[in-house]
C-alpha positions as YAML, in Angstrom:
chain: A
units: angstrom
residues:
- id: 1
  name: MET
  ca: [0.00, 0.00, 0.00]
- id: 2
  name: ALA
  ca: [2.82, 2.37, 0.93]
- id: 3
  name: THR
  ca: [4.56, 1.50, -2.33]
- id: 4
  name: MET
  ca: [1.40, 2.31, -4.29]
- id: 5
  name: ASP
  ca: [1.02, 5.69, -2.51]
- id: 6
  name: ALA
  ca: [4.63, 6.52, -3.25]
- id: 7
  name: HIS
  ca: [4.07, 5.55, -6.87]
- id: 8
  name: ASN
  ca: [1.01, 7.83, -7.09]
- id: 9
  name: GLU
  ca: [2.93, 10.73, -5.52]
- id: 10
  name: ASN
  ca: [5.77, 10.26, -8.01]
- id: 11
  name: HIS
  ca: [3.25, 10.08, -10.83]
- id: 12
  name: ASN
  ca: [1.61, 13.36, -9.75]
- id: 13
  name: PHE
  ca: [5.01, 14.99, -9.37]
- id: 14
  name: ASN
  ca: [6.11, 13.88, -12.83]
- id: 15
  name: ALA
  ca: [2.80, 14.97, -14.33]
- id: 16
  name: ARG
  ca: [3.35, 18.47, -12.98]
- id: 17
  name: VAL
  ca: [6.92, 19.09, -14.03]
- id: 18
  name: VAL
  ca: [7.19, 22.67, -15.28]
- id: 19
  name: GLU
  ca: [7.06, 22.70, -19.06]
- id: 20
  name: PRO
  ca: [9.51, 24.91, -20.99]
- id: 21
  name: MET
  ca: [7.90, 27.92, -22.61]
- id: 22
  name: PRO
  ca: [7.03, 27.18, -26.26]
- id: 23
  name: GLY
  ca: [8.07, 29.25, -29.26]
- id: 24
  name: TYR
  ca: [5.87, 31.00, -31.80]
- id: 25
  name: ILE
  ca: [6.00, 28.07, -34.23]
- id: 26
  name: GLU
  ca: [4.93, 25.59, -31.56]
- id: 27
  name: LEU
  ca: [2.13, 27.93, -30.48]
- id: 28
  name: ILE
  ca: [0.83, 28.19, -34.05]
- id: 29
  name: THR
  ca: [1.19, 24.51, -34.99]
- id: 30
  name: ARG
  ca: [-0.01, 22.92, -31.75]
- id: 31
  name: GLY
  ca: [-2.61, 25.59, -31.10]
- id: 32
  name: TYR
  ca: [-4.05, 25.13, -34.59]
- id: 33
  name: ALA
  ca: [-4.05, 21.32, -34.33]
- id: 34
  name: VAL
  ca: [-5.68, 21.32, -30.89]
- id: 35
  name: MET
  ca: [-8.35, 23.85, -31.83]
- id: 36
  name: VAL
  ca: [-9.22, 22.03, -35.06]
- id: 37
  name: GLY
  ca: [-9.44, 18.76, -33.13]
- id: 38
  name: ALA
  ca: [-11.66, 20.38, -30.51]
- id: 39
  name: LEU
  ca: [-13.89, 21.78, -33.24]
- id: 40
  name: LYS
  ca: [-14.29, 18.35, -34.85]
- id: 41
  name: ASP
  ca: [-15.14, 16.78, -31.49]
- id: 42
  name: CYS
  ca: [-17.76, 19.43, -30.81]
- id: 43
  name: GLY
  ca: [-20.55, 17.85, -32.83]
- id: 44
  name: ALA
  ca: [-23.26, 19.00, -30.42]
- id: 45
  name: CYS
  ca: [-22.04, 22.60, -30.25]
- id: 46
  name: GLY
  ca: [-24.73, 25.19, -30.68]
- id: 47
  name: LEU
  ca: [-26.92, 27.71, -28.94]
- id: 48
  name: GLN
  ca: [-28.73, 25.15, -26.82]
- id: 49
  name: LEU
  ca: [-25.47, 23.58, -25.53]
- id: 50
  name: SER
  ca: [-24.01, 27.05, -24.86]
- id: 51
  name: LYS
  ca: [-27.08, 28.00, -22.85]
- id: 52
  name: SER
  ca: [-27.00, 24.85, -20.74]
- id: 53
  name: THR
  ca: [-23.21, 25.16, -20.24]
- id: 54
  name: LEU
  ca: [-23.64, 28.76, -19.11]
- id: 55
  name: LEU
  ca: [-26.33, 27.83, -16.59]
- id: 56
  name: ASP
  ca: [-24.40, 24.81, -15.29]
- id: 57
  name: ASN
  ca: [-20.98, 26.42, -14.88]
- id: 58
  name: ALA
  ca: [-21.29, 30.19, -14.48]
- id: 59
  name: SER
  ca: [-21.23, 31.28, -10.85]
- id: 60
  name: ILE
  ca: [-21.60, 34.90, -9.83]
- id: 61
  name: THR
  ca: [-23.76, 36.42, -7.09]
- id: 62
  name: TRP
  ca: [-25.89, 39.56, -6.98]
- id: 63
  name: ILE
  ca: [-23.69, 40.85, -4.18]
- id: 64
  name: GLU
  ca: [-20.64, 40.61, -6.44]
- id: 65
  name: ILE
  ca: [-22.51, 42.39, -9.25]
- id: 66
  name: GLY
  ca: [-23.56, 45.12, -6.81]
- id: 67
  name: LEU
  ca: [-19.97, 45.55, -5.60]
- id: 68
  name: PHE
  ca: [-18.83, 45.88, -9.22]
- id: 69
  name: PHE
  ca: [-21.19, 48.79, -9.93]
- id: 70
  name: LEU
  ca: [-20.47, 50.40, -6.57]
- id: 71
  name: CYS
  ca: [-16.71, 50.34, -7.14]
- id: 72
  name: ALA
  ca: [-17.08, 51.55, -10.76]
- id: 73
  name: VAL
  ca: [-18.95, 54.61, -9.48]
- id: 74
  name: MET
  ca: [-16.35, 54.99, -6.71]
- id: 75
  name: TRP
  ca: [-13.50, 55.13, -9.28]
- id: 76
  name: THR
  ca: [-15.36, 57.84, -11.22]
- id: 77
  name: VAL
  ca: [-16.00, 59.93, -8.09]
- id: 78
  name: LEU
  ca: [-12.43, 59.42, -6.86]
- id: 79
  name: ARG
  ca: [-11.00, 60.51, -10.21]
- id: 80
  name: ARG
  ca: [-13.12, 63.66, -10.30]
- id: 81
  name: GLY
  ca: [-12.09, 64.45, -6.72]
- id: 82
  name: LEU
  ca: [-8.37, 63.93, -7.37]
- id: 83
  name: THR
  ca: [-8.58, 65.95, -10.59]
- id: 84
  name: ALA
  ca: [-10.19, 68.91, -8.84]
- id: 85
  name: CYS
  ca: [-8.20, 68.78, -5.58]
- id: 86
  name: LEU
  ca: [-4.79, 67.46, -6.66]
- id: 87
  name: PHE
  ca: [-3.99, 67.21, -10.36]
- id: 88
  name: LYS
  ca: [-5.33, 70.55, -11.63]
- id: 89
  name: PRO
  ca: [-3.88, 72.56, -8.69]
- id: 90
  name: LEU
  ca: [-0.56, 70.77, -9.25]
- id: 91
  name: ALA
  ca: [-0.60, 71.65, -12.96]
- id: 92
  name: ARG
  ca: [-1.31, 75.31, -12.13]
- id: 93
  name: TRP
  ca: [1.35, 75.36, -9.43]
- id: 94
  name: TYR
  ca: [3.95, 74.12, -11.96]
- id: 95
  name: HIS
  ca: [2.68, 76.66, -14.56]
- id: 96
  name: LEU
  ca: [1.98, 74.08, -17.25]
- id: 97
  name: GLY
  ca: [0.63, 75.29, -20.57]
- id: 98
  name: PRO
  ca: [-3.16, 75.24, -21.17]
- id: 99
  name: LYS
  ca: [-3.05, 72.06, -23.30]
- id: 100
  name: ASP
  ca: [-0.79, 70.22, -20.86]
- id: 101
  name: THR
  ca: [-2.90, 71.37, -17.92]
- id: 102
  name: ALA
  ca: [-5.97, 69.86, -19.58]
- id: 103
  name: LYS
  ca: [-4.29, 66.51, -20.31]
- id: 104
  name: MET
  ca: [-2.16, 66.10, -17.18]
- id: 105
  name: PRO
  ca: [-4.98, 64.94, -14.80]
- id: 106
  name: GLU
  ca: [-5.85, 61.97, -17.03]
- id: 107
  name: SER
  ca: [-2.26, 60.71, -17.07]
- id: 108
  name: GLY
  ca: [-1.79, 61.36, -13.35]
- id: 109
  name: TRP
  ca: [-4.91, 59.35, -12.51]
- id: 110
  name: LYS
  ca: [-3.99, 56.42, -14.76]
- id: 111
  name: LEU
  ca: [-0.40, 56.33, -13.49]
- id: 112
  name: LEU
  ca: [-1.67, 56.19, -9.92]
- id: 113
  name: PHE
  ca: [-4.17, 53.38, -10.61]
- id: 114
  name: TYR
  ca: [-2.00, 51.18, -12.82]
- id: 115
  name: THR
  ca: [0.95, 51.43, -10.44]
- id: 116
  name: MET
  ca: [-1.29, 50.21, -7.64]
- id: 117
  name: SER
  ca: [-2.96, 47.43, -9.66]
- id: 118
  name: TRP
  ca: [0.25, 46.14, -11.24]
- id: 119
  name: SER
  ca: [2.02, 46.13, -7.88]
- id: 120
  name: TYR
  ca: [-0.78, 44.00, -6.47]
- id: 121
  name: SER
  ca: [-0.72, 41.49, -9.36]
- id: 122
  name: THR
  ca: [3.08, 41.35, -9.05]
- id: 123
  name: TYR
  ca: [2.65, 40.55, -5.37]
- id: 124
  name: LEU
  ca: [0.22, 37.73, -6.19]
- id: 125
  name: LEU
  ca: [2.46, 36.14, -8.82]
- id: 126
  name: PHE
  ca: [5.86, 36.47, -7.16]
- id: 127
  name: PHE
  ca: [5.34, 36.78, -3.40]
- id: 128
  name: THR
  ca: [2.63, 34.21, -2.72]
- id: 129
  name: GLN
  ca: [2.16, 30.49, -3.35]
- id: 130
  name: TYR
  ca: [0.92, 31.00, -6.93]
- id: 131
  name: SER
  ca: [3.29, 29.76, -9.66]
- id: 132
  name: PHE
  ca: [1.27, 30.84, -12.69]
- id: 133
  name: PHE
  ca: [3.99, 32.99, -14.24]
- id: 134
  name: TYR
  ca: [6.71, 30.31, -14.15]
- id: 135
  name: ASP
  ca: [4.29, 27.47, -14.88]
- id: 136
  name: PRO
  ca: [1.39, 28.82, -17.01]
- id: 137
  name: PRO
  ca: [-0.31, 25.40, -17.51]
- id: 138
  name: SER
  ca: [-0.83, 25.30, -13.74]
- id: 139
  name: VAL
  ca: [-3.60, 27.90, -14.10]
- id: 140
  name: PHE
  ca: [-5.90, 24.99, -15.01]
- id: 141
  name: TYR
  ca: [-4.68, 22.43, -12.48]
- id: 142
  name: ASP
  ca: [-7.45, 21.23, -10.16]
- id: 143
  name: TRP
  ca: [-10.05, 23.34, -11.94]
- id: 144
  name: LYS
  ca: [-13.63, 22.60, -10.90]
- id: 145
  name: SER
  ca: [-16.89, 24.22, -11.93]
- id: 146
  name: GLY
  ca: [-18.07, 26.62, -9.23]
- id: 147
  name: MET
  ca: [-14.87, 26.31, -7.20]
- id: 148
  name: SER
  ca: [-14.25, 29.05, -4.64]
- id: 149
  name: VAL
  ca: [-12.09, 32.00, -5.65]
- id: 150
  name: PRO
  ca: [-9.28, 32.85, -3.20]
- id: 151
  name: THR
  ca: [-9.95, 36.16, -1.47]
- id: 152
  name: ASP
  ca: [-6.72, 37.79, -2.66]
- id: 153
  name: ILE
  ca: [-7.53, 37.00, -6.31]
- id: 154
  name: ALA
  ca: [-11.18, 38.03, -5.85]
- id: 155
  name: ILE
  ca: [-9.95, 41.45, -4.63]
- id: 156
  name: ALA
  ca: [-7.81, 41.82, -7.76]
- id: 157
  name: TYR
  ca: [-10.81, 40.97, -9.94]
- id: 158
  name: LEU
  ca: [-13.06, 43.47, -8.16]
- id: 159
  name: ILE
  ca: [-10.47, 46.23, -8.51]
- id: 160
  name: GLN
  ca: [-9.75, 45.58, -12.19]
- id: 161
  name: GLY
  ca: [-13.29, 44.74, -13.30]
- id: 162
  name: SER
  ca: [-14.83, 47.84, -11.74]
- id: 163
  name: PHE
  ca: [-12.02, 50.01, -13.11]
- id: 164
  name: TYR
  ca: [-12.64, 48.86, -16.68]
- id: 165
  name: GLY
  ca: [-16.34, 49.48, -16.15]
- id: 166
  name: HIS
  ca: [-15.41, 53.03, -15.14]
- id: 167
  name: SER
  ca: [-12.95, 53.28, -18.06]
- id: 168
  name: ILE
  ca: [-15.67, 52.72, -20.68]
- id: 169
  name: TYR
  ca: [-17.50, 55.76, -19.29]
- id: 170
  name: ALA
  ca: [-14.27, 57.74, -18.84]
- id: 171
  name: THR
  ca: [-13.04, 57.16, -22.41]
- id: 172
  name: ILE
  ca: [-16.28, 58.58, -23.79]
- id: 173
  name: TYR
  ca: [-16.95, 61.42, -21.34]
- id: 174
  name: MET
  ca: [-13.73, 62.27, -19.46]
- id: 175
  name: ASP
  ca: [-10.60, 61.44, -21.49]
- id: 176
  name: ALA
  ca: [-9.18, 63.41, -24.41]
- id: 177
  name: TRP
  ca: [-10.47, 61.94, -27.68]
- id: 178
  name: ARG
  ca: [-7.68, 60.33, -29.72]
- id: 179
  name: LYS
  ca: [-7.28, 58.54, -33.03]
- id: 180
  name: ASP
  ca: [-7.57, 55.16, -31.33]
- id: 181
  name: SER
  ca: [-10.30, 56.04, -28.82]
- id: 182
  name: ALA
  ca: [-12.89, 53.88, -30.62]
- id: 183
  name: VAL
  ca: [-10.49, 50.94, -30.49]
- id: 184
  name: MET
  ca: [-9.83, 51.74, -26.82]
- id: 185
  name: ILE
  ca: [-13.55, 51.43, -26.07]
- id: 186
  name: VAL
  ca: [-13.63, 48.04, -27.81]
- id: 187
  name: HIS
  ca: [-10.55, 47.04, -25.81]
- id: 188
  name: HIS
  ca: [-12.23, 47.99, -22.52]
- id: 189
  name: ILE
  ca: [-15.38, 46.05, -23.45]
- id: 190
  name: ILE
  ca: [-13.40, 42.92, -24.37]
- id: 191
  name: THR
  ca: [-11.26, 43.22, -21.23]
- id: 192
  name: LEU
  ca: [-14.36, 43.63, -19.06]
- id: 193
  name: ALA
  ca: [-15.94, 40.59, -20.77]
- id: 194
  name: LEU
  ca: [-12.79, 38.55, -20.12]
- id: 195
  name: ILE
  ca: [-12.69, 39.62, -16.47]
- id: 196
  name: THR
  ca: [-16.39, 38.97, -15.89]
- id: 197
  name: PHE
  ca: [-16.65, 35.61, -17.65]
- id: 198
  name: SER
  ca: [-13.29, 34.31, -16.42]
- id: 199
  name: TYR
  ca: [-14.43, 35.06, -12.87]
- id: 200
  name: ALA
  ca: [-17.85, 33.48, -13.38]
- id: 201
  name: PHE
  ca: [-16.33, 30.33, -14.92]
- id: 202
  name: ARG
  ca: [-13.49, 30.23, -12.39]
- id: 203
  name: TYR
  ca: [-10.67, 30.89, -14.85]
- id: 204
  name: HIS
  ca: [-9.37, 33.47, -12.38]
- id: 205
  name: ASN
  ca: [-5.84, 32.06, -12.29]
- id: 206
  name: ILE
  ca: [-5.11, 32.86, -15.93]
- id: 207
  name: GLY
  ca: [-6.84, 36.22, -15.46]
- id: 208
  name: VAL
  ca: [-4.24, 37.33, -12.92]
- id: 209
  name: LEU
  ca: [-1.49, 36.49, -15.42]
- id: 210
  name: VAL
  ca: [-3.22, 38.49, -18.18]
- id: 211
  name: LEU
  ca: [-3.57, 41.55, -15.92]
- id: 212
  name: PHE
  ca: [0.08, 41.39, -14.87]
- id: 213
  name: LEU
  ca: [1.30, 41.23, -18.48]
- id: 214
  name: HIS
  ca: [-0.73, 44.28, -19.56]
- id: 215
  name: ASP
  ca: [-0.65, 46.84, -16.74]
- id: 216
  name: ILE
  ca: [3.11, 47.47, -16.82]
- id: 217
  name: ASN
  ca: [2.87, 49.18, -20.22]
- id: 218
  name: ASP
  ca: [0.19, 51.59, -19.00]
- id: 219
  name: ILE
  ca: [2.49, 52.66, -16.15]
- id: 220
  name: LEU
  ca: [5.33, 53.46, -18.55]
- id: 221
  name: LEU
  ca: [3.00, 55.19, -21.02]
- id: 222
  name: GLU
  ca: [1.53, 57.57, -18.45]
- id: 223
  name: PHE
  ca: [4.93, 58.16, -16.83]
- id: 224
  name: THR
  ca: [6.32, 59.17, -20.23]
- id: 225
  name: LYS
  ca: [3.38, 61.46, -21.02]
- id: 226
  name: LEU
  ca: [3.64, 63.22, -17.64]
- id: 227
  name: ASN
  ca: [7.31, 63.98, -18.24]
- id: 228
  name: VAL
  ca: [6.44, 65.33, -21.70]
- id: 229
  name: TYR
  ca: [3.94, 67.70, -20.06]
- id: 230
  name: PHE
  ca: [6.41, 68.76, -17.34]
- id: 231
  name: LYS
  ca: [9.53, 69.25, -19.44]
- id: 232
  name: THR
  ca: [8.39, 72.76, -20.44]
- id: 233
  name: ARG
  ca: [6.70, 74.55, -17.59]
- id: 234
  name: GLY
  ca: [6.56, 78.21, -16.77]
- id: 235
  name: GLY
  ca: [8.19, 78.87, -20.14]
- id: 236
  name: VAL
  ca: [11.38, 77.09, -19.01]
- id: 237
  name: TYR
  ca: [12.82, 73.89, -20.52]
- id: 238
  name: HIS
  ca: [13.74, 71.15, -18.02]
- id: 239
  name: LEU
  ca: [16.35, 68.65, -19.20]
- id: 240
  name: LEU
  ca: [15.59, 66.02, -16.54]
- id: 241
  name: ASN
  ca: [11.98, 65.59, -17.66]
- id: 242
  name: ASP
  ca: [13.10, 65.44, -21.29]
- id: 243
  name: VAL
  ca: [15.58, 62.65, -20.49]
- id: 244
  name: LEU
  ca: [12.97, 60.77, -18.43]
- id: 245
  name: SER
  ca: [10.42, 61.03, -21.23]
- id: 246
  name: ASN
  ca: [12.91, 59.55, -23.69]
- id: 247
  name: LEU
  ca: [13.86, 56.75, -21.30]
- id: 248
  name: GLY
  ca: [10.18, 56.09, -20.65]
- id: 249
  name: SER
  ca: [9.34, 55.86, -24.35]
- id: 250
  name: VAL
  ca: [12.19, 53.41, -24.97]
- id: 251
  name: SER
  ca: [11.16, 51.28, -21.97]
- id: 252
  name: PHE
  ca: [7.53, 51.41, -23.06]
- id: 253
  name: SER
  ca: [8.37, 50.19, -26.58]
- id: 254
  name: ILE
  ca: [10.54, 47.31, -25.33]
- id: 255
  name: THR
  ca: [8.12, 46.14, -22.63]
- id: 256
  name: TRP
  ca: [5.15, 46.36, -25.01]
- id: 257
  name: PHE
  ca: [6.75, 43.80, -27.28]
- id: 258
  name: TRP
  ca: [8.17, 41.68, -24.45]
- id: 259
  name: PHE
  ca: [5.08, 41.51, -22.26]
- id: 260
  name: ARG
  ca: [2.22, 41.76, -24.76]
- id: 261
  name: LEU
  ca: [3.63, 40.21, -27.94]
- id: 262
  name: TYR
  ca: [6.09, 37.66, -26.50]
- id: 263
  name: TRP
  ca: [5.03, 36.55, -23.02]
- id: 264
  name: PHE
  ca: [1.28, 37.03, -23.54]
- id: 265
  name: PRO
  ca: [0.91, 34.71, -26.55]
- id: 266
  name: LEU
  ca: [3.52, 32.17, -25.43]
- id: 267
  name: LYS
  ca: [2.38, 31.96, -21.80]
- id: 268
  name: VAL
  ca: [-1.33, 32.84, -21.82]
- id: 269
  name: LEU
  ca: [-2.53, 31.84, -25.30]
- id: 270
  name: TYR
  ca: [-0.60, 28.57, -25.29]
- id: 271
  name: ALA
  ca: [-2.05, 27.70, -21.88]
- id: 272
  name: SER
  ca: [-5.58, 28.62, -22.94]
- id: 273
  name: CYS
  ca: [-5.41, 26.87, -26.32]
- id: 274
  name: VAL
  ca: [-3.36, 23.74, -25.54]
- id: 275
  name: SER
  ca: [-2.81, 23.21, -21.82]
- id: 276
  name: SER
  ca: [-6.43, 23.87, -20.87]
- id: 277
  name: LEU
  ca: [-7.68, 20.81, -22.76]
- id: 278
  name: ASP
  ca: [-4.91, 18.65, -21.28]
- id: 279
  name: SER
  ca: [-6.12, 19.48, -17.76]
- id: 280
  name: VAL
  ca: [-9.85, 19.84, -18.44]
- id: 281
  name: PRO
  ca: [-10.84, 17.94, -21.63]
- id: 282
  name: ASN
  ca: [-14.37, 19.37, -21.71]
- id: 283
  name: ILE
  ca: [-13.55, 22.84, -20.47]
- id: 284
  name: PRO
  ca: [-16.58, 25.17, -20.81]
- id: 285
  name: PHE
  ca: [-16.62, 27.94, -23.42]
- id: 286
  name: TYR
  ca: [-13.20, 26.99, -24.78]
- id: 287
  name: PHE
  ca: [-13.69, 28.75, -28.12]
- id: 288
  name: PHE
  ca: [-15.34, 31.84, -26.63]
- id: 289
  name: PHE
  ca: [-12.49, 32.62, -24.23]
- id: 290
  name: ASN
  ca: [-9.81, 31.94, -26.79]
- id: 291
  name: PHE
  ca: [-11.61, 34.22, -29.25]
- id: 292
  name: LEU
  ca: [-11.52, 37.07, -26.70]
- id: 293
  name: LEU
  ca: [-7.84, 36.45, -25.92]
- id: 294
  name: PHE
  ca: [-6.91, 36.43, -29.61]
- id: 295
  name: ALA
  ca: [-8.91, 39.64, -30.10]
- id: 296
  name: LEU
  ca: [-6.86, 41.17, -27.29]
- id: 297
  name: LEU
  ca: [-3.67, 40.05, -29.05]
- id: 298
  name: LEU
  ca: [-4.81, 41.65, -32.32]
- id: 299
  name: MET
  ca: [-5.39, 44.96, -30.54]
- id: 300
  name: ASN
  ca: [-1.93, 44.71, -28.98]
- id: 301
  name: ILE
  ca: [-0.51, 44.29, -32.49]
- id: 302
  name: TYR
  ca: [-2.61, 47.25, -33.71]
- id: 303
  name: TRP
  ca: [-1.19, 49.53, -31.01]
- id: 304
  name: PHE
  ca: [2.31, 48.22, -31.66]
- id: 305
  name: LEU
  ca: [1.97, 49.71, -35.15]
- id: 306
  name: TYR
  ca: [1.64, 53.13, -33.49]
- id: 307
  name: ILE
  ca: [4.87, 52.41, -31.62]
- id: 308
  name: ILE
  ca: [6.61, 51.49, -34.89]
- id: 309
  name: LEU
  ca: [5.25, 54.70, -36.45]
- id: 310
  name: PHE
  ca: [6.61, 56.70, -33.53]
- id: 311
  name: VAL
  ca: [10.07, 55.10, -33.83]
- id: 312
  name: ALA
  ca: [10.09, 55.64, -37.61]
- id: 313
  name: LYS
  ca: [9.25, 59.35, -37.19]
- id: 314
  name: VAL
  ca: [12.05, 59.77, -34.65]
- id: 315
  name: LEU
  ca: [14.62, 57.95, -36.81]
- id: 316
  name: THR
  ca: [13.69, 59.88, -39.97]
- id: 317
  name: GLY
  ca: [13.72, 63.24, -38.19]
- id: 318
  name: GLN
  ca: [9.98, 63.86, -38.65]
- id: 319
  name: MET
  ca: [9.63, 64.10, -34.86]
- id: 320
  name: SER
  ca: [12.20, 65.99, -32.83]
- id: 321
  name: GLU
  ca: [10.75, 65.13, -29.43]
- id: 322
  name: VAL
  ca: [8.65, 62.49, -27.69]
- id: 323
  name: ASN
  ca: [4.96, 62.91, -28.51]
- id: 324
  name: ASP
  ca: [1.82, 60.78, -28.51]
- id: 325
  name: VAL
  ca: [1.21, 59.95, -32.19]
- id: 326
  name: ARG
  ca: [-2.37, 58.91, -31.34]
- id: 327
  name: GLU
  ca: [-3.37, 62.48, -30.49]
- id: 328
  name: TYR
  ca: [-4.69, 64.93, -33.04]
- id: 329
  name: ASP
  ca: [-2.21, 67.75, -33.62]
- id: 330
  name: ASP
  ca: [-3.20, 71.39, -34.10]
- id: 331
  name: ASP
  ca: [-2.98, 71.24, -37.91]
- id: 332
  name: GLU
  ca: [-5.33, 68.26, -38.02]
- id: 333
  name: VAL
  ca: [-7.79, 69.99, -35.69]
- id: 334
  name: LYS
  ca: [-7.70, 73.17, -37.78]
- id: 335
  name: ALA
  ca: [-8.18, 71.19, -41.01]
- id: 336
  name: GLU
  ca: [-11.12, 69.34, -39.49]
- id: 337
  name: ARG
  ca: [-12.70, 72.60, -38.34]
- id: 338
  name: LEU
  ca: [-12.14, 74.18, -41.77]
- id: 339
  name: LYS
  ca: [-13.79, 71.18, -43.43]
- id: 340
  name: LEU
  ca: [-16.79, 71.48, -41.10]
- id: 341
  name: GLN
  ca: [-17.06, 75.20, -41.88]
- id: 342
  name: GLU
  ca: [-16.95, 74.49, -45.62]
- id: 343
  name: ASP
  ca: [-19.62, 71.81, -45.21]
- id: 344
  name: ASP
  ca: [-21.80, 74.28, -43.30]
- id: 345
  name: ALA
  ca: [-21.30, 76.91, -46.02]
- id: 346
  name: ASP
  ca: [-22.21, 74.41, -48.75]
- id: 347
  name: HIS
  ca: [-25.29, 73.40, -46.79]
- id: 348
  name: HIS
  ca: [-26.27, 77.06, -46.34]
- id: 349
  name: ASN
  ca: [-25.87, 77.73, -50.07]
- id: 350
  name: SER
  ca: [-27.92, 74.69, -50.99]
- id: 351
  name: VAL
  ca: [-30.69, 75.79, -48.66]
- id: 352
  name: ASN
  ca: [-30.74, 79.30, -50.14]
- id: 353
  name: GLU
  ca: [-30.52, 78.06, -53.71]
- id: 354
  name: GLY
  ca: [-33.70, 78.99, -55.56]
- id: 355
  name: LYS
  ca: [-34.28, 81.98, -53.28]
- id: 356
  name: HIS
  ca: [-33.69, 85.74, -53.58]
- id: 357
  name: VAL
  ca: [-33.26, 88.55, -51.08]
- id: 358
  name: GLN
  ca: [-35.85, 91.31, -50.88]
- id: 359
  name: ASN
  ca: [-35.41, 94.08, -48.30]
- id: 360
  name: GLY
  ca: [-32.88, 91.91, -46.46]
- id: 361
  name: VAL
  ca: [-35.28, 88.96, -46.18]
- id: 362
  name: THR
  ca: [-34.81, 85.72, -48.07]
- id: 363
  name: LYS
  ca: [-37.85, 84.96, -50.20]
- id: 364
  name: GLU
  ca: [-38.82, 81.88, -52.17]
- id: 365
  name: LYS
  ca: [-38.54, 82.33, -55.95]
- id: 366
  name: HIS
  ca: [-41.73, 81.75, -57.92]
- id: 367
  name: LEU
  ca: [-41.55, 81.20, -61.65]
...
C-alpha cells in the first residue's frame, strides 16, 4: 500500500513538471491542431449547448454584481475628486501650458491606478504560493466548476473589473479623444468581458497572469506622457523631464513587445489553447475565451503599429521630441474645423438656392 502511494505521488510529481515555454512556431502549430481537433469533437455545439453550459458552470452572485457597480462609481468619483483637488492645482502650481494642464490629470490618474494594480498582481504572482507565471499550464490544475475564488484574487478581480467598467464611461466622457479612442472602447469592453466571464467560470488564475502582463505598459506610457507635459513649464525647458520622457518611451516600446507580444501569446494563449484541454478535456466555453484572448492580441498588435510609427518618425527626423502619435495635432484639428465650416457653407448655399433677397429677407422664388 505504501509502495502504491509513493508511486502515485511520483506520478503526480512527474505529471506536474514545469514545461519549458514554447516558441511561436509551436504555439501556431499545436494551437491550430488542438483547436481544429476540438472543433471536430464538438458535434453537439450550438446555442442550446451554450445556454446549458452557461447555466451549469457560471457562478456569480448579486452581491458581487452590486460591488462591481459600486466600485465603478467609486473610481469615477475618486477621479473627479483627485482631478479637482490634486492634479489641476498641481498643474497650475507648476505653470503648465493650457493644453498640458488639460491633459495632465488623465495621465496622473492612470499612473496612480496602474501602479497600484500592477504592484498587487506582481505581489500575487511572485510573493505568494501562486506559480502561474513560471508554470502557465498550472492555471488549469485542479479546476472545478463553481470552485471558490481565493480572497486575494477576488480582490484583484473586483479592482480591475470595476475600473474597466469606469474606463468605458471615462473614455467617452472624461478622457481626451484620440485617433484610437474607438479601439480603446472596444478594448475595454473585451477586457471587461474577459474579467467577468473568467471570474464566473473560475478561470481566475489565468486572469491574474493576463492583468500582470498588460498593466506594466500603462504605467510606462503615463509616466512618459507626464514627463512630456512637465519638461516645459513656466516657459522654461527642463532637461531632466526630457531625459525621463525619452527613457520612458524606450522602456515602453521594449516592454510592449516583451510583455504583450512575447510573453502574452507564449504563456497565456498557449495555456488557454493547448494546456487547458490537457487538464480539463471538456472545459466550458473553450472557443469563446480563446476568441476574446486572440482579439486582445490583435489589438496589442494594432497599437504596436503606433509604436513602430513613432520610432520611424524619430529615426527619420519627422519628430524631434517624444509625442503621442495617437493624439490629433493642431494642424489636423484646424483642417477638421475648416472642413466642417466648408460643409456648413455648402449646406447654407444649398438651402438658399432657388431663393432671392428682398429688403434683407430671403424669399422663395416663384416662376
